[in-house]
């Protein structure tokens, strides 16, 4: 109430929440995750998470660290042995050398790494180019950091690659960065070497930063992952983001990392320091073990995902739901328009009639419409059963 000459007038209530935060929607994936909870016999191909339990040696390393009394805060940058292991790993895999003291920070999953990278580098109104469709956190992350997301369409006929010519056409005087998430969630697309080189050339020419989210870098099938950080002149303008959730089956441990020029890592560290301090200590020891001894486990899981990928991809195509070959991550992204349903209708009705969860493509951007994302990091038995149910559903819709 306000008082005017003795009169008490109702005051327009002030919004309780921040305008930027209120503007971003909650994730379209979680909605389906919540809907399925408690539904008997339901199968979820909805959430992008390995069905494997974290391999034993990684879990043991965490338990050992607790027994050894390693229960205190660590350096804000993460334990030094883990940063050294990340440095060696990146040198071996990407042929780029990062200084473990100044150019690496261990984060709460790649989720935090993306957020820190955006917040540490963007100023209000900076434009960030990203692929449409892409990971659900990118657009909100850019908005929360004060930036402006510029969605560049990727197309089924190009196997959902981000084409340098489309990126070039989206660059303006306000463009600050390109956010590259390949292998891609939700499409499973990978970039060819020529795509990566072309995008790198644009970044150098226009003096842009690149956020390279390579969380799925190990999950590629029958092709090689091309990292933009390996391209000459790119180390100094790339923030390389990777982690343990997917390749090492460690989603619940919440460990990721960022490698970048020291000047950027220093700013990222300040936000991290004032918000989370450090990644839980035991989780860092598990991650260290994963990098030290986990290669065989990664190979074993990749071989298993590949079997499931081939099976699911074939089943979708046999059903008349055209699906390009996903060569990375662990998702199929079939086109469901032949059913006459929208992607939202398809997902809702499939859940209702057959208790199978897949995610509508539009949760990942406008260009995802007409597709659904199905994660094949579920057991083979579950995938077979889910595909049988989807076949029955599609037959029913067609009939
Ligand atoms: N980036 C991409 C492309 C993802 O798909 C995900 C999770 O699904 C993340 C980042 C977040 O992963 P993390 O568990 O490391 O936070």
CSV table of C-alpha atoms and ligand atoms in Angstrom, one decimal:
chain,number,residue,atom,x,y,z
A,1,UNK,CA,0.0,0.0,0.0
A,2,UNK,CA,1.1,3.6,-0.6
A,3,UNK,CA,-0.5,6.6,1.2
A,4,UNK,CA,-1.6,9.7,-0.7
A,5,UNK,CA,-3.3,12.4,1.3
A,6,UNK,CA,-4.6,9.9,3.8
A,7,UNK,CA,-5.8,7.5,1.1
A,8,UNK,CA,-4.2,4.0,1.0
A,9,UNK,CA,-3.8,2.9,-2.6
A,10,UNK,CA,-2.8,-0.6,-3.6
A,11,UNK,CA,0.7,-0.6,-5.0
A,12,UNK,CA,1.5,-2.6,-8.1
A,13,UNK,CA,3.3,-5.5,-6.6
A,14,UNK,CA,7.0,-5.8,-7.5
A,15,UNK,CA,7.9,-9.1,-9.2
A,16,UNK,CA,9.4,-11.5,-6.7
A,17,UNK,CA,11.9,-12.8,-9.1
A,18,UNK,CA,14.7,-11.7,-11.4
A,19,UNK,CA,13.6,-10.8,-14.9
A,20,UNK,CA,16.3,-12.7,-16.8
A,21,UNK,CA,15.8,-15.9,-14.8
A,22,UNK,CA,12.0,-15.7,-15.2
A,23,UNK,CA,12.4,-15.4,-18.9
A,24,UNK,CA,14.2,-18.8,-19.4
A,25,UNK,CA,12.0,-21.9,-19.4
A,26,UNK,CA,12.7,-25.0,-17.3
A,27,UNK,CA,14.3,-27.9,-19.2
A,28,UNK,CA,11.9,-29.8,-21.5
A,29,UNK,CA,13.7,-33.1,-20.6
A,30,UNK,CA,13.0,-33.0,-16.9
A,31,UNK,CA,9.3,-32.7,-17.5
A,32,UNK,CA,9.3,-36.2,-19.0
A,33,UNK,CA,11.7,-37.5,-16.4
A,34,UNK,CA,9.2,-36.5,-13.7
A,35,UNK,CA,6.2,-37.8,-15.6
A,36,UNK,CA,7.6,-41.3,-15.7
A,37,UNK,CA,8.6,-41.5,-12.0
A,38,UNK,CA,6.6,-44.2,-10.4
A,39,UNK,CA,5.0,-45.5,-13.6
A,40,UNK,CA,5.2,-49.3,-13.5
A,41,UNK,CA,7.0,-50.9,-16.4
A,42,UNK,CA,8.0,-47.6,-18.0
A,43,UNK,CA,11.1,-47.4,-20.1
A,44,UNK,CA,13.1,-44.2,-20.2
A,45,UNK,CA,15.1,-43.3,-23.3
A,46,UNK,CA,14.7,-39.8,-22.1
A,47,UNK,CA,17.6,-38.8,-20.0
A,48,UNK,CA,21.1,-38.7,-21.4
A,49,UNK,CA,22.9,-40.8,-18.9
A,50,UNK,CA,24.8,-44.1,-19.1
A,51,UNK,CA,23.0,-47.1,-17.6
A,52,UNK,CA,26.4,-48.4,-16.4
A,53,UNK,CA,27.3,-48.0,-12.8
A,54,UNK,CA,30.6,-46.2,-12.3
A,55,UNK,CA,33.4,-48.7,-12.8
A,56,UNK,CA,34.7,-50.2,-9.5
A,57,UNK,CA,38.3,-48.8,-9.5
A,58,UNK,CA,36.9,-45.2,-9.7
A,59,UNK,CA,34.5,-45.8,-6.8
A,60,UNK,CA,37.3,-47.5,-4.8
A,61,UNK,CA,39.5,-44.5,-5.3
A,62,UNK,CA,36.9,-42.2,-3.8
A,63,UNK,CA,36.3,-44.6,-0.9
A,64,UNK,CA,40.1,-44.8,-0.3
A,65,UNK,CA,40.4,-41.0,-0.3
A,66,UNK,CA,37.7,-40.8,2.4
A,67,UNK,CA,39.4,-43.5,4.5
A,68,UNK,CA,42.7,-41.6,4.2
A,69,UNK,CA,41.0,-38.6,5.7
A,70,UNK,CA,40.9,-36.4,2.5
A,71,UNK,CA,37.8,-34.7,3.6
A,72,UNK,CA,38.7,-31.0,3.4
A,73,UNK,CA,38.3,-28.3,0.8
A,74,UNK,CA,40.7,-28.6,-2.0
A,75,UNK,CA,42.3,-25.8,-4.1
A,76,UNK,CA,39.7,-23.8,-5.9
A,77,UNK,CA,41.3,-25.1,-9.1
A,78,UNK,CA,40.9,-28.7,-8.1
A,79,UNK,CA,43.5,-31.2,-6.7
A,80,UNK,CA,46.8,-30.8,-8.4
A,81,UNK,CA,47.2,-34.5,-9.4
A,82,UNK,CA,43.9,-34.3,-11.2
A,83,UNK,CA,44.9,-31.1,-13.0
A,84,UNK,CA,48.2,-32.8,-14.0
A,85,UNK,CA,46.3,-35.8,-15.3
A,86,UNK,CA,43.9,-33.5,-17.3
A,87,UNK,CA,46.9,-31.8,-18.8
A,88,UNK,CA,48.5,-35.0,-19.8
A,89,UNK,CA,45.2,-36.4,-21.1
A,90,UNK,CA,44.6,-33.3,-23.2
A,91,UNK,CA,48.1,-33.3,-24.6
A,92,UNK,CA,47.8,-37.0,-25.6
A,93,UNK,CA,44.3,-36.7,-27.1
A,94,UNK,CA,44.2,-33.2,-28.5
A,95,UNK,CA,47.9,-32.4,-28.9
A,96,UNK,CA,47.6,-29.2,-26.9
A,97,UNK,CA,49.6,-28.6,-23.8
A,98,UNK,CA,47.8,-26.8,-20.8
A,99,UNK,CA,49.6,-25.6,-17.8
A,100,UNK,CA,48.2,-27.4,-14.8
A,101,UNK,CA,48.7,-24.4,-12.5
A,102,UNK,CA,47.2,-21.6,-14.6
A,103,UNK,CA,45.1,-23.0,-17.5
A,104,UNK,CA,42.9,-25.7,-15.9
A,105,UNK,CA,40.0,-25.6,-13.5
A,106,UNK,CA,38.0,-28.6,-12.2
A,107,UNK,CA,34.3,-27.8,-12.1
A,108,UNK,CA,31.0,-29.3,-11.0
A,109,UNK,CA,30.3,-31.1,-14.2
A,110,UNK,CA,30.6,-29.6,-17.6
A,111,UNK,CA,27.4,-27.8,-16.6
A,112,UNK,CA,29.3,-25.5,-14.3
A,113,UNK,CA,32.2,-25.2,-16.8
A,114,UNK,CA,29.8,-23.9,-19.5
A,115,UNK,CA,28.3,-21.4,-17.1
A,116,UNK,CA,31.7,-20.2,-15.8
A,117,UNK,CA,33.0,-19.8,-19.3
A,118,UNK,CA,30.0,-17.8,-20.5
A,119,UNK,CA,29.9,-15.6,-17.4
A,120,UNK,CA,33.6,-15.0,-17.3
A,121,UNK,CA,33.8,-13.8,-21.0
A,122,UNK,CA,30.5,-12.2,-22.1
A,123,UNK,CA,29.4,-8.7,-21.7
A,124,UNK,CA,25.8,-7.5,-22.0
A,125,UNK,CA,24.5,-7.8,-25.5
A,126,UNK,CA,27.4,-10.0,-26.9
A,127,UNK,CA,26.1,-12.4,-29.5
A,128,UNK,CA,26.9,-16.1,-29.2
A,129,UNK,CA,26.4,-18.3,-32.2
A,130,UNK,CA,25.2,-21.8,-31.5
A,131,UNK,CA,23.8,-24.8,-33.5
A,132,UNK,CA,20.0,-25.3,-33.5
A,133,UNK,CA,19.2,-27.9,-32.2
A,134,UNK,CA,21.7,-28.2,-29.4
A,135,UNK,CA,22.0,-29.0,-25.7
A,136,UNK,CA,19.2,-27.5,-23.6
A,137,UNK,CA,21.5,-25.5,-21.3
A,138,UNK,CA,23.2,-23.4,-23.9
A,139,UNK,CA,20.5,-20.8,-24.7
A,140,UNK,CA,19.6,-20.2,-21.0
A,141,UNK,CA,23.3,-20.1,-20.1
A,142,UNK,CA,24.0,-17.4,-22.7
A,143,UNK,CA,20.9,-15.4,-21.6
A,144,UNK,CA,21.8,-15.7,-17.9
A,145,UNK,CA,25.3,-14.4,-18.7
A,146,UNK,CA,23.8,-11.3,-20.4
A,147,UNK,CA,24.5,-12.5,-23.9
A,148,UNK,CA,22.3,-13.0,-26.9
A,149,UNK,CA,22.0,-16.5,-28.4
A,150,UNK,CA,22.0,-16.6,-32.2
A,151,UNK,CA,20.7,-20.0,-33.3
A,152,UNK,CA,22.2,-21.2,-36.6
A,153,UNK,CA,20.1,-24.0,-38.2
A,154,UNK,CA,21.5,-27.4,-38.8
A,155,UNK,CA,19.7,-29.7,-41.1
A,156,UNK,CA,18.9,-33.4,-41.4
A,157,UNK,CA,20.1,-33.4,-45.1
A,158,UNK,CA,23.6,-32.3,-43.8
A,159,UNK,CA,23.6,-34.9,-41.1
A,160,UNK,CA,23.0,-32.0,-38.6
A,161,UNK,CA,26.6,-30.7,-39.1
A,162,UNK,CA,27.1,-27.0,-38.3
A,163,UNK,CA,28.3,-25.7,-41.7
A,164,UNK,CA,30.9,-22.9,-41.7
A,165,UNK,CA,29.0,-21.0,-44.4
A,166,UNK,CA,26.0,-20.8,-42.1
A,167,UNK,CA,28.1,-19.7,-39.2
A,168,UNK,CA,29.8,-17.0,-41.4
A,169,UNK,CA,26.4,-15.7,-42.4
A,170,UNK,CA,25.3,-15.3,-38.8
A,171,UNK,CA,28.4,-13.2,-37.8
A,172,UNK,CA,27.8,-9.5,-37.0
A,173,UNK,CA,29.8,-6.7,-35.4
A,174,UNK,CA,28.2,-7.9,-32.1
A,175,UNK,CA,29.3,-11.5,-32.3
A,176,UNK,CA,31.6,-12.4,-29.5
A,177,UNK,CA,31.8,-16.2,-29.6
A,178,UNK,CA,30.8,-19.5,-31.1
A,179,UNK,CA,29.5,-22.3,-28.8
A,180,UNK,CA,30.3,-25.6,-30.4
A,181,UNK,CA,28.8,-28.7,-28.8
A,182,UNK,CA,29.9,-31.7,-31.0
A,183,UNK,CA,29.4,-34.6,-30.9
A,184,UNK,CA,26.0,-33.1,-30.6
A,185,UNK,CA,23.2,-33.6,-28.1
A,186,UNK,CA,20.5,-34.2,-29.2
A,187,UNK,CA,21.3,-35.2,-32.8
A,188,UNK,CA,24.4,-37.4,-32.4
A,189,UNK,CA,26.0,-35.4,-35.2
A,190,UNK,CA,29.8,-35.1,-35.5
A,191,UNK,CA,31.7,-32.4,-37.4
A,192,UNK,CA,34.0,-33.2,-40.3
A,193,UNK,CA,37.5,-31.9,-40.2
A,194,UNK,CA,36.6,-29.4,-42.9
A,195,UNK,CA,33.8,-28.0,-40.8
A,196,UNK,CA,36.1,-27.6,-37.8
A,197,UNK,CA,38.8,-25.9,-39.9
A,198,UNK,CA,36.2,-23.6,-41.5
A,199,UNK,CA,34.7,-22.5,-38.2
A,200,UNK,CA,38.3,-22.0,-36.8
A,201,UNK,CA,39.1,-19.8,-39.7
A,202,UNK,CA,36.1,-17.7,-39.1
A,203,UNK,CA,36.9,-17.4,-35.4
A,204,UNK,CA,40.4,-16.1,-36.2
A,205,UNK,CA,39.3,-13.8,-38.9
A,206,UNK,CA,36.6,-12.2,-36.7
A,207,UNK,CA,38.5,-12.4,-33.5
A,208,UNK,CA,35.9,-14.6,-31.8
A,209,UNK,CA,36.1,-16.9,-28.8
A,210,UNK,CA,35.1,-20.5,-29.1
A,211,UNK,CA,33.5,-22.5,-26.3
A,212,UNK,CA,34.1,-26.1,-27.2
A,213,UNK,CA,31.9,-28.4,-25.2
A,214,UNK,CA,33.5,-31.8,-25.9
A,215,UNK,CA,31.8,-33.8,-23.2
A,216,UNK,CA,31.0,-36.6,-25.8
A,217,UNK,CA,34.5,-36.5,-27.4
A,218,UNK,CA,35.2,-40.2,-26.5
A,219,UNK,CA,31.8,-41.4,-27.7
A,220,UNK,CA,32.3,-41.6,-31.5
A,221,UNK,CA,31.7,-44.6,-33.7
A,222,UNK,CA,33.5,-45.4,-36.8
A,223,UNK,CA,34.9,-41.9,-37.1
A,224,UNK,CA,37.3,-39.6,-35.4
A,225,UNK,CA,36.5,-36.7,-33.2
A,226,UNK,CA,37.9,-33.5,-34.6
A,227,UNK,CA,38.5,-30.9,-31.8
A,228,UNK,CA,38.7,-27.3,-32.7
A,229,UNK,CA,41.3,-26.8,-30.0
A,230,UNK,CA,43.8,-28.9,-32.0
A,231,UNK,CA,43.6,-26.5,-34.9
A,232,UNK,CA,46.7,-24.1,-35.0
A,233,UNK,CA,46.1,-20.7,-33.5
A,234,UNK,CA,42.9,-21.9,-31.7
A,235,UNK,CA,44.3,-22.7,-28.2
A,236,UNK,CA,44.5,-19.0,-27.4
A,237,UNK,CA,40.8,-18.3,-28.3
A,238,UNK,CA,39.2,-21.6,-27.2
A,239,UNK,CA,37.7,-22.6,-23.9
A,240,UNK,CA,37.8,-26.3,-24.0
A,241,UNK,CA,35.2,-28.0,-21.8
A,242,UNK,CA,35.2,-31.7,-21.0
A,243,UNK,CA,34.2,-34.1,-18.2
A,244,UNK,CA,33.6,-37.4,-16.7
A,245,UNK,CA,29.8,-37.9,-16.7
A,246,UNK,CA,29.3,-39.6,-20.1
A,247,UNK,CA,32.5,-41.3,-21.1
A,248,UNK,CA,33.3,-42.7,-17.6
A,249,UNK,CA,29.7,-43.3,-16.5
A,250,UNK,CA,30.1,-40.7,-13.7
A,251,UNK,CA,27.0,-38.5,-13.9
A,252,UNK,CA,26.3,-38.4,-10.2
A,253,UNK,CA,29.9,-37.5,-9.2
A,254,UNK,CA,29.6,-34.1,-10.9
A,255,UNK,CA,33.1,-33.6,-12.2
A,256,UNK,CA,34.1,-31.7,-15.3
A,257,UNK,CA,36.8,-29.2,-16.3
A,258,UNK,CA,37.8,-26.3,-18.4
A,259,UNK,CA,41.1,-25.6,-20.1
A,260,UNK,CA,41.6,-22.1,-21.4
A,261,UNK,CA,44.1,-19.2,-21.5
A,262,UNK,CA,45.2,-18.3,-18.0
A,263,UNK,CA,43.6,-14.9,-18.2
A,264,UNK,CA,40.2,-16.5,-18.7
A,265,UNK,CA,40.7,-19.3,-16.2
A,266,UNK,CA,41.5,-16.7,-13.5
A,267,UNK,CA,38.2,-15.0,-14.0
A,268,UNK,CA,36.3,-18.4,-14.1
A,269,UNK,CA,38.0,-19.3,-10.9
A,270,UNK,CA,36.7,-16.2,-9.1
A,271,UNK,CA,33.1,-17.1,-9.9
A,272,UNK,CA,33.7,-20.7,-8.9
A,273,UNK,CA,35.5,-19.6,-5.7
A,274,UNK,CA,32.6,-17.5,-4.6
A,275,UNK,CA,29.9,-19.9,-5.5
A,276,UNK,CA,31.0,-23.5,-5.1
A,277,UNK,CA,34.6,-23.3,-3.7
A,278,UNK,CA,35.7,-26.6,-5.0
A,279,UNK,CA,34.4,-29.9,-6.4
A,280,UNK,CA,33.7,-32.5,-3.7
A,281,UNK,CA,37.0,-34.0,-2.7
A,282,UNK,CA,36.2,-37.7,-3.0
A,283,UNK,CA,34.7,-37.1,-6.5
A,284,UNK,CA,38.0,-35.5,-7.6
A,285,UNK,CA,39.9,-38.6,-6.5
A,286,UNK,CA,37.4,-40.8,-8.4
A,287,UNK,CA,37.9,-38.7,-11.5
A,288,UNK,CA,41.7,-38.9,-11.1
A,289,UNK,CA,41.5,-42.7,-11.1
A,290,UNK,CA,39.2,-42.6,-14.2
A,291,UNK,CA,41.9,-40.7,-16.1
A,292,UNK,CA,44.7,-42.8,-14.8
A,293,UNK,CA,43.3,-46.3,-15.3
A,294,UNK,CA,40.0,-45.9,-17.0
A,295,UNK,CA,40.8,-46.2,-20.7
A,296,UNK,CA,39.8,-49.9,-21.0
A,297,UNK,CA,36.5,-49.1,-19.3
A,298,UNK,CA,35.9,-46.3,-21.8
A,299,UNK,CA,36.6,-48.6,-24.7
A,300,UNK,CA,34.3,-51.3,-23.3
A,301,UNK,CA,31.4,-49.0,-22.8
A,302,UNK,CA,31.9,-47.3,-26.3
A,303,UNK,CA,31.8,-50.8,-27.9
A,304,UNK,CA,28.6,-51.6,-26.1
A,305,UNK,CA,27.0,-48.2,-27.0
A,306,UNK,CA,28.0,-48.9,-30.6
A,307,UNK,CA,26.0,-52.2,-30.7
A,308,UNK,CA,23.0,-50.4,-29.2
A,309,UNK,CA,23.3,-47.5,-31.6
A,310,UNK,CA,23.3,-49.7,-34.7
A,311,UNK,CA,20.3,-51.7,-33.4
A,312,UNK,CA,18.2,-48.6,-32.5
A,313,UNK,CA,19.1,-46.7,-35.7
A,314,UNK,CA,18.1,-49.7,-37.9
A,315,UNK,CA,14.9,-50.2,-36.0
A,316,UNK,CA,13.8,-46.5,-36.5
A,317,UNK,CA,14.6,-46.6,-40.2
A,318,UNK,CA,12.8,-50.0,-40.6
A,319,UNK,CA,9.7,-48.4,-38.9
A,320,UNK,CA,9.7,-45.6,-41.5
A,321,UNK,CA,10.9,-43.0,-39.0
A,322,UNK,CA,13.8,-41.8,-41.0
A,323,UNK,CA,17.0,-41.4,-38.9
A,324,UNK,CA,20.4,-40.3,-40.2
A,325,UNK,CA,23.3,-42.2,-38.8
A,326,UNK,CA,24.3,-40.7,-35.5
A,327,UNK,CA,28.1,-41.0,-35.3
A,328,UNK,CA,28.6,-39.6,-31.8
A,329,UNK,CA,27.2,-39.2,-28.3
A,330,UNK,CA,24.5,-41.7,-27.4
A,331,UNK,CA,21.3,-40.4,-29.1
A,332,UNK,CA,19.2,-41.3,-32.2
A,333,UNK,CA,17.2,-38.4,-33.6
A,334,UNK,CA,14.6,-39.9,-35.9
A,335,UNK,CA,12.2,-37.8,-38.0
A,336,UNK,CA,8.7,-38.7,-36.8
A,337,UNK,CA,6.7,-36.4,-39.2
A,338,UNK,CA,5.5,-39.5,-41.2
A,339,UNK,CA,3.3,-40.4,-38.3
A,340,UNK,CA,1.3,-37.2,-38.8
A,341,UNK,CA,2.0,-36.2,-35.1
A,342,UNK,CA,4.0,-33.3,-33.8
A,343,UNK,CA,7.0,-34.2,-31.7
A,344,UNK,CA,5.2,-33.1,-28.6
A,345,UNK,CA,2.1,-35.3,-29.5
A,346,UNK,CA,4.3,-38.2,-30.4
A,347,UNK,CA,6.1,-38.1,-27.0
A,348,UNK,CA,3.0,-37.6,-24.9
A,349,UNK,CA,1.0,-40.3,-26.7
A,350,UNK,CA,3.9,-42.8,-26.7
A,351,UNK,CA,4.3,-42.3,-23.0
A,352,UNK,CA,0.5,-42.7,-22.4
A,353,UNK,CA,0.0,-45.7,-24.6
A,354,UNK,CA,3.3,-47.6,-24.3
A,355,UNK,CA,5.1,-46.1,-21.3
A,356,UNK,CA,8.2,-45.2,-23.3
A,357,UNK,CA,9.9,-41.9,-22.8
A,358,UNK,CA,11.6,-40.1,-25.6
A,359,UNK,CA,12.1,-36.3,-25.7
A,360,UNK,CA,10.5,-33.9,-28.2
A,361,UNK,CA,13.1,-32.4,-30.6
A,362,UNK,CA,11.8,-28.9,-30.0
A,363,UNK,CA,13.1,-29.0,-26.4
A,364,UNK,CA,16.5,-28.5,-28.1
A,365,UNK,CA,15.5,-25.7,-30.5
A,366,UNK,CA,13.1,-24.9,-33.3
A,367,UNK,CA,15.1,-27.0,-35.8
A,368,UNK,CA,14.5,-30.0,-33.6
A,369,UNK,CA,10.8,-30.0,-34.4
A,370,UNK,CA,9.5,-33.1,-36.1
A,371,UNK,CA,12.1,-35.2,-34.4
A,372,UNK,CA,12.5,-37.0,-31.1
A,373,UNK,CA,15.6,-37.8,-29.1
A,374,UNK,CA,16.0,-41.4,-28.0
A,375,UNK,CA,19.0,-42.2,-25.8
A,376,UNK,CA,20.6,-45.6,-26.4
A,377,UNK,CA,22.6,-45.6,-23.2
A,378,UNK,CA,20.0,-48.0,-21.8
A,379,UNK,CA,20.4,-51.8,-21.6
A,380,UNK,CA,20.0,-53.7,-24.8
A,381,UNK,CA,17.0,-55.5,-23.3
A,382,UNK,CA,15.3,-52.2,-22.6
A,383,UNK,CA,16.2,-50.9,-26.0
A,384,UNK,CA,14.7,-53.9,-27.7
A,385,UNK,CA,11.5,-53.7,-25.6
A,386,UNK,CA,11.2,-50.0,-26.2
A,387,UNK,CA,11.6,-50.4,-29.9
A,388,UNK,CA,9.0,-53.1,-30.0
A,389,UNK,CA,6.6,-50.8,-28.1
A,390,UNK,CA,7.4,-47.8,-30.5
A,391,UNK,CA,6.7,-50.1,-33.4
A,392,UNK,CA,3.3,-51.1,-32.0
A,393,UNK,CA,2.6,-47.4,-31.3
A,394,UNK,CA,3.6,-46.3,-34.8
A,395,UNK,CA,1.5,-49.2,-36.3
A,396,UNK,CA,-1.4,-48.0,-34.3
A,397,UNK,CA,-1.1,-44.4,-35.3
A,398,UNK,CA,-0.8,-45.4,-39.0
A,399,UNK,CA,-3.7,-47.8,-38.8
B,1,LIG,N1,27.1,-30.6,-22.3
B,1,LIG,C1,26.3,-31.5,-23.0
B,1,LIG,C2,26.3,-31.4,-24.5
B,1,LIG,C3,25.5,-32.4,-22.3
B,1,LIG,O1,24.7,-33.2,-23.0
B,1,LIG,C4,25.5,-32.4,-20.9
B,1,LIG,C5,24.6,-33.4,-20.2
B,1,LIG,O2,23.7,-34.0,-20.7
B,1,LIG,C6,26.3,-31.6,-20.2
B,1,LIG,C7,27.1,-30.7,-20.9
B,1,LIG,C8,26.4,-31.5,-18.7
B,1,LIG,O3,27.1,-32.6,-18.2
B,1,LIG,P1,27.7,-32.7,-16.8
B,1,LIG,O4,27.1,-33.9,-16.2
B,1,LIG,O5,29.2,-32.9,-16.9
B,1,LIG,O6,27.4,-31.5,-16.0
